Amino acid sequence: MVEGRIHSIETMGLVDGPGIRTVFFLQGCPLRCAYCHNPDSQNMFSKEHISPQEVLETARRYRSYYNRTGGGVTFSGGEPLVQGEFLLETLKLLKKDGFHTAIDTSGFGDERYYKEILKYVDVVILDIKHFDNKGYREITEKSMGRFYKFLSALNDFHGTIWMRHVMVPNITDNEESIYKLFYKIAHLAHKIDRFEILPYHRMGVEKYEELGMEYRLKDVPEMDKEKAKEFENMLKVLLDIEKQKFHHQKYII
Ligand code: SF4
């Protein structure tokens, strides 16, 4: 049976999906986000491995917490979609046992497994890095192809989407960017339950120094929290209008 490469496990997570959750942080990520807080999780190799059955057994130990709070199991990273085969096997086991499941992803993984994986996921927490090729490459050092494929796989997704975007000064902190972002995700508005704009901060800088890595945003200041909130509210209004249009059309049909 396929095993997963694991970075760490958090047993009482409260932010990576609804309720109390066990969060499995998988090792390895193909992106190189300029502001990544966990550059040590990018490397594809790990000494620690875990089997789908071991994930299931861990989840079973915390079932009473999940049941009381509407929680469950979340896969985060690194990038969980990179380990597509392991993720799929594990999600199937968890769903068979009745667990609520979530993936916390940047939508950039092994595209062969996207559609099948989404059949066994209740909540997708999708981190939108950027919404045009140039900006995406500047932030992640990769092109957008695999991300677009994940975005289109979400067309057939029957669960709920939480979205996040890290707003970086002088990169996406402007109205034009908010509209560009909105047009990329408007068709999914009826599935989006939450949208958060996370203001860029510099708390990860020391880690880069410790690891001897270059920090590409060293001259960029932190994002103003109030301003980020204003942009978040603007986007939420646009999404609400789109949701109303969707429900109205459904009613007419
Ligand atoms: S997707 Fe996440 S783990 Fe990967 S480089 Fe970006 S911030 Fe780091």
PDB file of C-alpha atoms and ligand atoms in Angstrom:
ATOM      1  CA  MET A   1       0.000   0.000   0.000  1.00  0.00           C
ATOM      2  CA  VAL A   2       1.237   3.502  -0.822  1.00  0.00           C
ATOM      3  CA  GLU A   3       2.651   5.561   2.061  1.00  0.00           C
ATOM      4  CA  GLY A   4       2.609   9.314   2.525  1.00  0.00           C
ATOM      5  CA  ARG A   5       5.577  11.524   3.334  1.00  0.00           C
ATOM      6  CA  ILE A   6       4.665  13.545   6.379  1.00  0.00           C
ATOM      7  CA  HIS A   7       6.008  16.773   7.868  1.00  0.00           C
ATOM      8  CA  SER A   8       3.964  16.917  11.099  1.00  0.00           C
ATOM      9  CA  ILE A   9       0.557  16.264  12.664  1.00  0.00           C
ATOM     10  CA  GLU A  10      -1.603  18.686  14.657  1.00  0.00           C
ATOM     11  CA  THR A  11      -4.297  16.976  16.694  1.00  0.00           C
ATOM     12  CA  MET A  12      -6.456  19.917  17.806  1.00  0.00           C
ATOM     13  CA  GLY A  13      -6.468  22.224  14.791  1.00  0.00           C
ATOM     14  CA  LEU A  14      -9.109  24.970  14.802  1.00  0.00           C
ATOM     15  CA  VAL A  15      -8.483  26.951  11.623  1.00  0.00           C
ATOM     16  CA  ASP A  16      -8.055  24.387   8.846  1.00  0.00           C
ATOM     17  CA  GLY A  17     -11.710  23.564   8.327  1.00  0.00           C
ATOM     18  CA  PRO A  18     -14.833  23.467  10.519  1.00  0.00           C
ATOM     19  CA  GLY A  19     -14.747  22.272  14.160  1.00  0.00           C
ATOM     20  CA  ILE A  20     -11.834  20.528  15.853  1.00  0.00           C
ATOM     21  CA  ARG A  21      -9.599  18.797  13.329  1.00  0.00           C
ATOM     22  CA  THR A  22      -6.603  16.564  13.058  1.00  0.00           C
ATOM     23  CA  VAL A  23      -4.344  18.181  10.490  1.00  0.00           C
ATOM     24  CA  PHE A  24      -1.852  16.050   8.572  1.00  0.00           C
ATOM     25  CA  PHE A  25       0.830  18.312   7.100  1.00  0.00           C
ATOM     26  CA  LEU A  26       2.280  16.423   4.146  1.00  0.00           C
ATOM     27  CA  GLN A  27       5.877  16.951   3.118  1.00  0.00           C
ATOM     28  CA  GLY A  28       6.772  18.484  -0.248  1.00  0.00           C
ATOM     29  CA  CYS A  29       5.590  21.361  -2.397  1.00  0.00           C
ATOM     30  CA  PRO A  30       6.486  22.236  -6.001  1.00  0.00           C
ATOM     31  CA  LEU A  31       5.795  25.960  -5.491  1.00  0.00           C
ATOM     32  CA  ARG A  32       8.321  28.432  -4.137  1.00  0.00           C
ATOM     33  CA  CYS A  33       6.067  31.159  -2.745  1.00  0.00           C
ATOM     34  CA  ALA A  34       8.062  34.276  -1.966  1.00  0.00           C
ATOM     35  CA  TYR A  35       6.368  34.527   1.456  1.00  0.00           C
ATOM     36  CA  CYS A  36       6.244  30.803   2.377  1.00  0.00           C
ATOM     37  CA  HIS A  37       6.337  30.465   6.191  1.00  0.00           C
ATOM     38  CA  ASN A  38       7.432  26.840   6.074  1.00  0.00           C
ATOM     39  CA  PRO A  39      10.204  26.580   3.489  1.00  0.00           C
ATOM     40  CA  ASP A  40      11.341  23.415   5.284  1.00  0.00           C
ATOM     41  CA  SER A  41       8.123  21.719   4.097  1.00  0.00           C
ATOM     42  CA  GLN A  42       8.903  22.326   0.379  1.00  0.00           C
ATOM     43  CA  ASN A  43      11.509  19.564   0.060  1.00  0.00           C
ATOM     44  CA  MET A  44       9.953  16.398  -1.434  1.00  0.00           C
ATOM     45  CA  PHE A  45      11.874  14.045   0.853  1.00  0.00           C
ATOM     46  CA  SER A  46      10.993  13.063   4.389  1.00  0.00           C
ATOM     47  CA  LYS A  47      12.203  10.456   6.840  1.00  0.00           C
ATOM     48  CA  GLU A  48       8.698  10.249   8.317  1.00  0.00           C
ATOM     49  CA  HIS A  49       6.119   8.164   6.498  1.00  0.00           C
ATOM     50  CA  ILE A  50       2.521   7.292   7.284  1.00  0.00           C
ATOM     51  CA  SER A  51       0.115   4.754   5.766  1.00  0.00           C
ATOM     52  CA  PRO A  52      -3.570   5.421   4.974  1.00  0.00           C
ATOM     53  CA  GLN A  53      -4.479   2.908   7.706  1.00  0.00           C
ATOM     54  CA  GLU A  54      -2.386   4.824  10.282  1.00  0.00           C
ATOM     55  CA  VAL A  55      -4.154   8.061   9.345  1.00  0.00           C
ATOM     56  CA  LEU A  56      -7.482   6.295   9.846  1.00  0.00           C
ATOM     57  CA  GLU A  57      -6.449   4.926  13.238  1.00  0.00           C
ATOM     58  CA  THR A  58      -5.318   8.397  14.376  1.00  0.00           C
ATOM     59  CA  ALA A  59      -8.616   9.894  13.225  1.00  0.00           C
ATOM     60  CA  ARG A  60     -10.591   7.241  15.093  1.00  0.00           C
ATOM     61  CA  ARG A  61      -8.900   8.256  18.373  1.00  0.00           C
ATOM     62  CA  TYR A  62     -10.296  11.797  18.034  1.00  0.00           C
ATOM     63  CA  ARG A  63     -13.725  10.940  16.668  1.00  0.00           C
ATOM     64  CA  SER A  64     -15.575  12.155  19.782  1.00  0.00           C
ATOM     65  CA  TYR A  65     -14.025  15.644  19.399  1.00  0.00           C
ATOM     66  CA  TYR A  66     -15.057  15.776  15.750  1.00  0.00           C
ATOM     67  CA  ASN A  67     -18.578  14.623  16.518  1.00  0.00           C
ATOM     68  CA  ARG A  68     -19.056  17.282  19.197  1.00  0.00           C
ATOM     69  CA  THR A  69     -17.789  20.145  17.032  1.00  0.00           C
ATOM     70  CA  GLY A  70     -18.538  19.173  13.430  1.00  0.00           C
ATOM     71  CA  GLY A  71     -14.824  18.611  12.872  1.00  0.00           C
ATOM     72  CA  GLY A  72     -12.782  16.000  11.054  1.00  0.00           C
ATOM     73  CA  VAL A  73      -9.544  15.454   9.218  1.00  0.00           C
ATOM     74  CA  THR A  74      -7.621  17.986   7.110  1.00  0.00           C
ATOM     75  CA  PHE A  75      -4.671  17.428   4.801  1.00  0.00           C
ATOM     76  CA  SER A  76      -2.373  20.394   4.496  1.00  0.00           C
ATOM     77  CA  GLY A  77       1.266  20.866   3.571  1.00  0.00           C
ATOM     78  CA  GLY A  78       3.516  21.466   1.878  1.00  0.00           C
ATOM     79  CA  GLU A  79       1.057  20.689  -0.880  1.00  0.00           C
ATOM     80  CA  PRO A  80      -1.167  17.655  -0.230  1.00  0.00           C
ATOM     81  CA  LEU A  81      -2.196  17.253  -3.898  1.00  0.00           C
ATOM     82  CA  VAL A  82       1.391  16.398  -4.826  1.00  0.00           C
ATOM     83  CA  GLN A  83       0.937  13.028  -3.096  1.00  0.00           C
ATOM     84  CA  GLY A  84      -2.161  12.262  -5.141  1.00  0.00           C
ATOM     85  CA  GLU A  85      -2.184   8.487  -4.865  1.00  0.00           C
ATOM     86  CA  PHE A  86      -1.676   8.461  -1.091  1.00  0.00           C
ATOM     87  CA  LEU A  87      -4.217  11.231  -0.575  1.00  0.00           C
ATOM     88  CA  LEU A  88      -6.845   9.438  -2.632  1.00  0.00           C
ATOM     89  CA  GLU A  89      -6.381   6.092  -0.848  1.00  0.00           C
ATOM     90  CA  THR A  90      -6.525   7.782   2.538  1.00  0.00           C
ATOM     91  CA  LEU A  91      -9.565   9.905   1.781  1.00  0.00           C
ATOM     92  CA  LYS A  92     -11.433   6.838   0.572  1.00  0.00           C
ATOM     93  CA  LEU A  93     -10.740   5.052   3.878  1.00  0.00           C
ATOM     94  CA  LEU A  94     -11.775   8.079   5.929  1.00  0.00           C
ATOM     95  CA  LYS A  95     -15.021   8.594   4.005  1.00  0.00           C
ATOM     96  CA  LYS A  96     -15.886   4.898   4.290  1.00  0.00           C
ATOM     97  CA  ASP A  97     -15.623   5.366   8.064  1.00  0.00           C
ATOM     98  CA  GLY A  98     -17.831   8.488   7.990  1.00  0.00           C
ATOM     99  CA  PHE A  99     -15.244  11.219   8.644  1.00  0.00           C
ATOM    100  CA  HIS A 100     -15.580  14.825   7.505  1.00  0.00           C
ATOM    101  CA  THR A 101     -12.616  15.644   5.248  1.00  0.00           C
ATOM    102  CA  ALA A 102     -10.873  18.803   4.075  1.00  0.00           C
ATOM    103  CA  ILE A 103      -7.815  19.628   1.977  1.00  0.00           C
ATOM    104  CA  ASP A 104      -5.857  22.829   2.437  1.00  0.00           C
ATOM    105  CA  THR A 105      -4.218  23.358  -0.939  1.00  0.00           C
ATOM    106  CA  SER A 106      -2.778  25.807  -3.414  1.00  0.00           C
ATOM    107  CA  GLY A 107      -4.362  23.703  -6.191  1.00  0.00           C
ATOM    108  CA  PHE A 108      -0.985  22.770  -7.646  1.00  0.00           C
ATOM    109  CA  GLY A 109      -0.361  19.040  -7.454  1.00  0.00           C
ATOM    110  CA  ASP A 110      -0.612  15.785  -9.369  1.00  0.00           C
ATOM    111  CA  GLU A 111      -3.380  16.635 -11.818  1.00  0.00           C
ATOM    112  CA  ARG A 112      -4.122  12.960 -12.621  1.00  0.00           C
ATOM    113  CA  TYR A 113      -5.837  12.629  -9.231  1.00  0.00           C
ATOM    114  CA  TYR A 114      -7.717  15.953  -8.941  1.00  0.00           C
ATOM    115  CA  LYS A 115     -11.171  14.760 -10.012  1.00  0.00           C
ATOM    116  CA  GLU A 116     -11.128  11.492  -8.097  1.00  0.00           C
ATOM    117  CA  ILE A 117      -9.812  13.143  -4.914  1.00  0.00           C
ATOM    118  CA  LEU A 118     -12.565  15.767  -4.969  1.00  0.00           C
ATOM    119  CA  LYS A 119     -15.207  13.025  -4.761  1.00  0.00           C
ATOM    120  CA  TYR A 120     -14.028  12.265  -1.209  1.00  0.00           C
ATOM    121  CA  VAL A 121     -13.588  15.827   0.094  1.00  0.00           C
ATOM    122  CA  ASP A 122     -16.169  17.917   1.971  1.00  0.00           C
ATOM    123  CA  VAL A 123     -14.259  21.217   2.176  1.00  0.00           C
ATOM    124  CA  VAL A 124     -11.557  22.543  -0.143  1.00  0.00           C
ATOM    125  CA  ILE A 125      -9.531  25.361   1.385  1.00  0.00           C
ATOM    126  CA  LEU A 126      -7.973  26.937  -1.683  1.00  0.00           C
ATOM    127  CA  ASP A 127      -5.126  29.398  -1.487  1.00  0.00           C
ATOM    128  CA  ILE A 128      -5.150  31.659  -4.562  1.00  0.00           C
ATOM    129  CA  LYS A 129      -1.598  32.858  -5.056  1.00  0.00           C
ATOM    130  CA  HIS A 130      -2.233  35.147  -8.020  1.00  0.00           C
ATOM    131  CA  PHE A 131      -4.619  35.365 -10.946  1.00  0.00           C
ATOM    132  CA  ASP A 132      -2.471  36.102 -13.975  1.00  0.00           C
ATOM    133  CA  ASN A 133       0.535  34.263 -15.343  1.00  0.00           C
ATOM    134  CA  LYS A 134       3.085  36.983 -14.738  1.00  0.00           C
ATOM    135  CA  GLY A 135       2.069  37.604 -11.117  1.00  0.00           C
ATOM    136  CA  TYR A 136       1.743  33.874 -10.403  1.00  0.00           C
ATOM    137  CA  ARG A 137       5.256  33.236 -11.655  1.00  0.00           C
ATOM    138  CA  GLU A 138       6.635  36.152  -9.624  1.00  0.00           C
ATOM    139  CA  ILE A 139       5.096  34.798  -6.416  1.00  0.00           C
ATOM    140  CA  THR A 140       5.530  31.024  -6.925  1.00  0.00           C
ATOM    141  CA  GLU A 141       8.261  30.638  -9.581  1.00  0.00           C
ATOM    142  CA  LYS A 142       5.900  28.325 -11.516  1.00  0.00           C
ATOM    143  CA  SER A 143       3.411  28.779 -14.367  1.00  0.00           C
ATOM    144  CA  MET A 144      -0.324  28.483 -13.735  1.00  0.00           C
ATOM    145  CA  GLY A 145      -1.194  25.344 -15.781  1.00  0.00           C
ATOM    146  CA  ARG A 146      -1.701  22.857 -12.965  1.00  0.00           C
ATOM    147  CA  PHE A 147      -3.571  25.439 -10.881  1.00  0.00           C
ATOM    148  CA  TYR A 148      -6.013  26.149 -13.753  1.00  0.00           C
ATOM    149  CA  LYS A 149      -6.665  22.422 -14.083  1.00  0.00           C
ATOM    150  CA  PHE A 150      -7.572  22.259 -10.405  1.00  0.00           C
ATOM    151  CA  LEU A 151      -9.824  25.296 -10.759  1.00  0.00           C
ATOM    152  CA  SER A 152     -11.717  23.592 -13.579  1.00  0.00           C
ATOM    153  CA  ALA A 153     -11.905  20.317 -11.611  1.00  0.00           C
ATOM    154  CA  LEU A 154     -13.786  22.337  -8.965  1.00  0.00           C
ATOM    155  CA  ASN A 155     -16.646  22.845 -11.465  1.00  0.00           C
ATOM    156  CA  ASP A 156     -17.846  19.321 -10.633  1.00  0.00           C
ATOM    157  CA  PHE A 157     -17.083  19.546  -6.903  1.00  0.00           C
ATOM    158  CA  HIS A 158     -20.121  19.029  -4.691  1.00  0.00           C
ATOM    159  CA  GLY A 159     -18.689  20.252  -1.397  1.00  0.00           C
ATOM    160  CA  THR A 160     -17.890  23.657   0.041  1.00  0.00           C
ATOM    161  CA  ILE A 161     -14.981  25.936  -0.819  1.00  0.00           C
ATOM    162  CA  TRP A 162     -13.108  28.259   1.519  1.00  0.00           C
ATOM    163  CA  MET A 163     -10.758  30.582  -0.307  1.00  0.00           C
ATOM    164  CA  ARG A 164      -7.769  32.577   0.847  1.00  0.00           C
ATOM    165  CA  HIS A 165      -5.456  35.042  -0.758  1.00  0.00           C
ATOM    166  CA  VAL A 166      -2.311  36.507   0.783  1.00  0.00           C
ATOM    167  CA  MET A 167      -2.294  40.181  -0.169  1.00  0.00           C
ATOM    168  CA  VAL A 168       1.183  41.604  -0.724  1.00  0.00           C
ATOM    169  CA  PRO A 169       1.782  45.388  -0.939  1.00  0.00           C
ATOM    170  CA  ASN A 170       2.515  46.638  -4.462  1.00  0.00           C
ATOM    171  CA  ILE A 171       1.530  43.264  -5.926  1.00  0.00           C
ATOM    172  CA  THR A 172      -2.208  42.651  -5.355  1.00  0.00           C
ATOM    173  CA  ASP A 173      -3.315  45.498  -3.042  1.00  0.00           C
ATOM    174  CA  ASN A 174      -5.373  47.359  -5.630  1.00  0.00           C
ATOM    175  CA  GLU A 175      -8.934  47.335  -7.022  1.00  0.00           C
ATOM    176  CA  GLU A 176      -7.865  46.036 -10.415  1.00  0.00           C
ATOM    177  CA  SER A 177      -6.447  42.910  -8.770  1.00  0.00           C
ATOM    178  CA  ILE A 178      -9.649  42.368  -6.798  1.00  0.00           C
ATOM    179  CA  TYR A 179     -11.713  42.443 -10.006  1.00  0.00           C
ATOM    180  CA  LYS A 180      -9.262  40.127 -11.778  1.00  0.00           C
ATOM    181  CA  LEU A 181      -9.464  37.712  -8.860  1.00  0.00           C
ATOM    182  CA  PHE A 182     -13.255  37.913  -8.808  1.00  0.00           C
ATOM    183  CA  TYR A 183     -13.570  37.125 -12.543  1.00  0.00           C
ATOM    184  CA  LYS A 184     -11.388  34.036 -12.077  1.00  0.00           C
ATOM    185  CA  ILE A 185     -13.612  32.589  -9.336  1.00  0.00           C
ATOM    186  CA  ALA A 186     -17.084  34.071 -10.063  1.00  0.00           C
ATOM    187  CA  HIS A 187     -18.366  30.807 -11.596  1.00  0.00           C
ATOM    188  CA  LEU A 188     -17.682  29.051  -8.262  1.00  0.00           C
ATOM    189  CA  ALA A 189     -19.322  31.747  -6.093  1.00  0.00           C
ATOM    190  CA  HIS A 190     -22.299  29.560  -5.068  1.00  0.00           C
ATOM    191  CA  LYS A 191     -19.880  27.011  -3.570  1.00  0.00           C
ATOM    192  CA  ILE A 192     -17.672  29.546  -1.771  1.00  0.00           C
ATOM    193  CA  ASP A 193     -18.623  29.649   1.870  1.00  0.00           C
ATOM    194  CA  ARG A 194     -15.741  31.829   3.087  1.00  0.00           C
ATOM    195  CA  PHE A 195     -13.296  34.213   1.535  1.00  0.00           C
ATOM    196  CA  GLU A 196     -10.375  35.642   3.484  1.00  0.00           C
ATOM    197  CA  ILE A 197      -7.687  38.084   2.487  1.00  0.00           C
ATOM    198  CA  LEU A 198      -4.648  37.444   4.651  1.00  0.00           C
ATOM    199  CA  PRO A 199      -2.415  40.510   4.975  1.00  0.00           C
ATOM    200  CA  TYR A 200       1.201  39.688   4.148  1.00  0.00           C
ATOM    201  CA  HIS A 201       3.485  39.734   7.194  1.00  0.00           C
ATOM    202  CA  ARG A 202       7.169  39.114   7.698  1.00  0.00           C
ATOM    203  CA  MET A 203       7.099  36.576  10.533  1.00  0.00           C
ATOM    204  CA  GLY A 204       8.835  33.883   8.467  1.00  0.00           C
ATOM    205  CA  VAL A 205      11.933  35.918   7.609  1.00  0.00           C
ATOM    206  CA  GLU A 206      14.161  34.488  10.374  1.00  0.00           C
ATOM    207  CA  LYS A 207      13.527  30.944   9.172  1.00  0.00           C
ATOM    208  CA  TYR A 208      15.063  31.855   5.818  1.00  0.00           C
ATOM    209  CA  GLU A 209      18.121  33.245   7.547  1.00  0.00           C
ATOM    210  CA  GLU A 210      18.455  30.061   9.635  1.00  0.00           C
ATOM    211  CA  LEU A 211      18.158  27.883   6.524  1.00  0.00           C
ATOM    212  CA  GLY A 212      20.548  30.088   4.533  1.00  0.00           C
ATOM    213  CA  MET A 213      17.835  30.797   1.937  1.00  0.00           C
ATOM    214  CA  GLU A 214      17.212  34.055   0.093  1.00  0.00           C
ATOM    215  CA  TYR A 215      14.042  35.902   1.183  1.00  0.00           C
ATOM    216  CA  ARG A 216      12.729  37.467  -2.038  1.00  0.00           C
ATOM    217  CA  LEU A 217      10.393  39.985  -0.375  1.00  0.00           C
ATOM    218  CA  LYS A 218      13.018  41.466   1.929  1.00  0.00           C
ATOM    219  CA  ASP A 219      12.242  45.043   0.796  1.00  0.00           C
ATOM    220  CA  VAL A 220       8.453  44.681   0.917  1.00  0.00           C
ATOM    221  CA  PRO A 221       6.657  46.118   3.990  1.00  0.00           C
ATOM    222  CA  GLU A 222       3.863  44.291   5.839  1.00  0.00           C
ATOM    223  CA  MET A 223       0.348  44.678   4.414  1.00  0.00           C
ATOM    224  CA  ASP A 224      -1.910  47.166   6.196  1.00  0.00           C
ATOM    225  CA  LYS A 225      -4.572  45.031   7.947  1.00  0.00           C
ATOM    226  CA  GLU A 226      -7.387  47.585   7.594  1.00  0.00           C
ATOM    227  CA  LYS A 227      -6.758  47.999   3.892  1.00  0.00           C
ATOM    228  CA  ALA A 228      -6.717  44.219   3.401  1.00  0.00           C
ATOM    229  CA  LYS A 229     -10.066  44.007   5.247  1.00  0.00           C
ATOM    230  CA  GLU A 230     -11.558  46.643   2.918  1.00  0.00           C
ATOM    231  CA  PHE A 231     -10.508  44.641  -0.142  1.00  0.00           C
ATOM    232  CA  GLU A 232     -11.862  41.475   1.468  1.00  0.00           C
ATOM    233  CA  ASN A 233     -15.245  43.152   2.048  1.00  0.00           C
ATOM    234  CA  MET A 234     -15.282  44.407  -1.539  1.00  0.00           C
ATOM    235  CA  LEU A 235     -14.711  40.913  -2.862  1.00  0.00           C
ATOM    236  CA  LYS A 236     -17.344  39.433  -0.544  1.00  0.00           C
ATOM    237  CA  VAL A 237     -19.938  41.878  -1.907  1.00  0.00           C
ATOM    238  CA  LEU A 238     -19.083  40.858  -5.490  1.00  0.00           C
ATOM    239  CA  LEU A 239     -19.341  37.171  -4.564  1.00  0.00           C
ATOM    240  CA  ASP A 240     -22.680  37.703  -2.783  1.00  0.00           C
ATOM    241  CA  ILE A 241     -24.148  39.350  -5.893  1.00  0.00           C
ATOM    242  CA  GLU A 242     -22.962  36.412  -7.985  1.00  0.00           C
ATOM    243  CA  LYS A 243     -24.474  33.924  -5.512  1.00  0.00           C
ATOM    244  CA  GLN A 244     -27.831  35.715  -5.638  1.00  0.00           C
ATOM    245  CA  LYS A 245     -27.748  35.605  -9.457  1.00  0.00           C
ATOM    246  CA  PHE A 246     -27.039  31.863  -9.321  1.00  0.00           C
ATOM    247  CA  HIS A 247     -29.901  31.124  -6.920  1.00  0.00           C
ATOM    248  CA  HIS A 248     -32.276  33.372  -8.861  1.00  0.00           C
ATOM    249  CA  GLN A 249     -31.464  31.545 -12.123  1.00  0.00           C
ATOM    250  CA  LYS A 250     -31.940  28.181 -10.418  1.00  0.00           C
ATOM    251  CA  TYR A 251     -35.350  29.342  -9.187  1.00  0.00           C
ATOM    252  CA  ILE A 252     -36.401  30.492 -12.694  1.00  0.00           C
ATOM    253  CA  ILE A 253     -35.264  27.182 -14.275  1.00  0.00           C
TER     254      ILE A 253
HETATM  255  S1  SF4 B   1       2.180  26.527  -1.492  1.00  0.00           S
HETATM  256 FE1  SF4 B   1       2.407  26.735   0.714  1.00  0.00          FE
HETATM  257  S2  SF4 B   1       4.041  25.294   1.264  1.00  0.00           S
HETATM  258 FE2  SF4 B   1       4.144  25.601  -0.959  1.00  0.00          FE
HETATM  259  S3  SF4 B   1       5.680  27.195  -1.201  1.00  0.00           S
HETATM  260 FE3  SF4 B   1       3.659  28.151  -1.183  1.00  0.00          FE
HETATM  261  S4  SF4 B   1       3.306  28.761   0.952  1.00  0.00           S
HETATM  262 FE4  SF4 B   1       5.016  27.259   0.931  1.00  0.00          FE
END
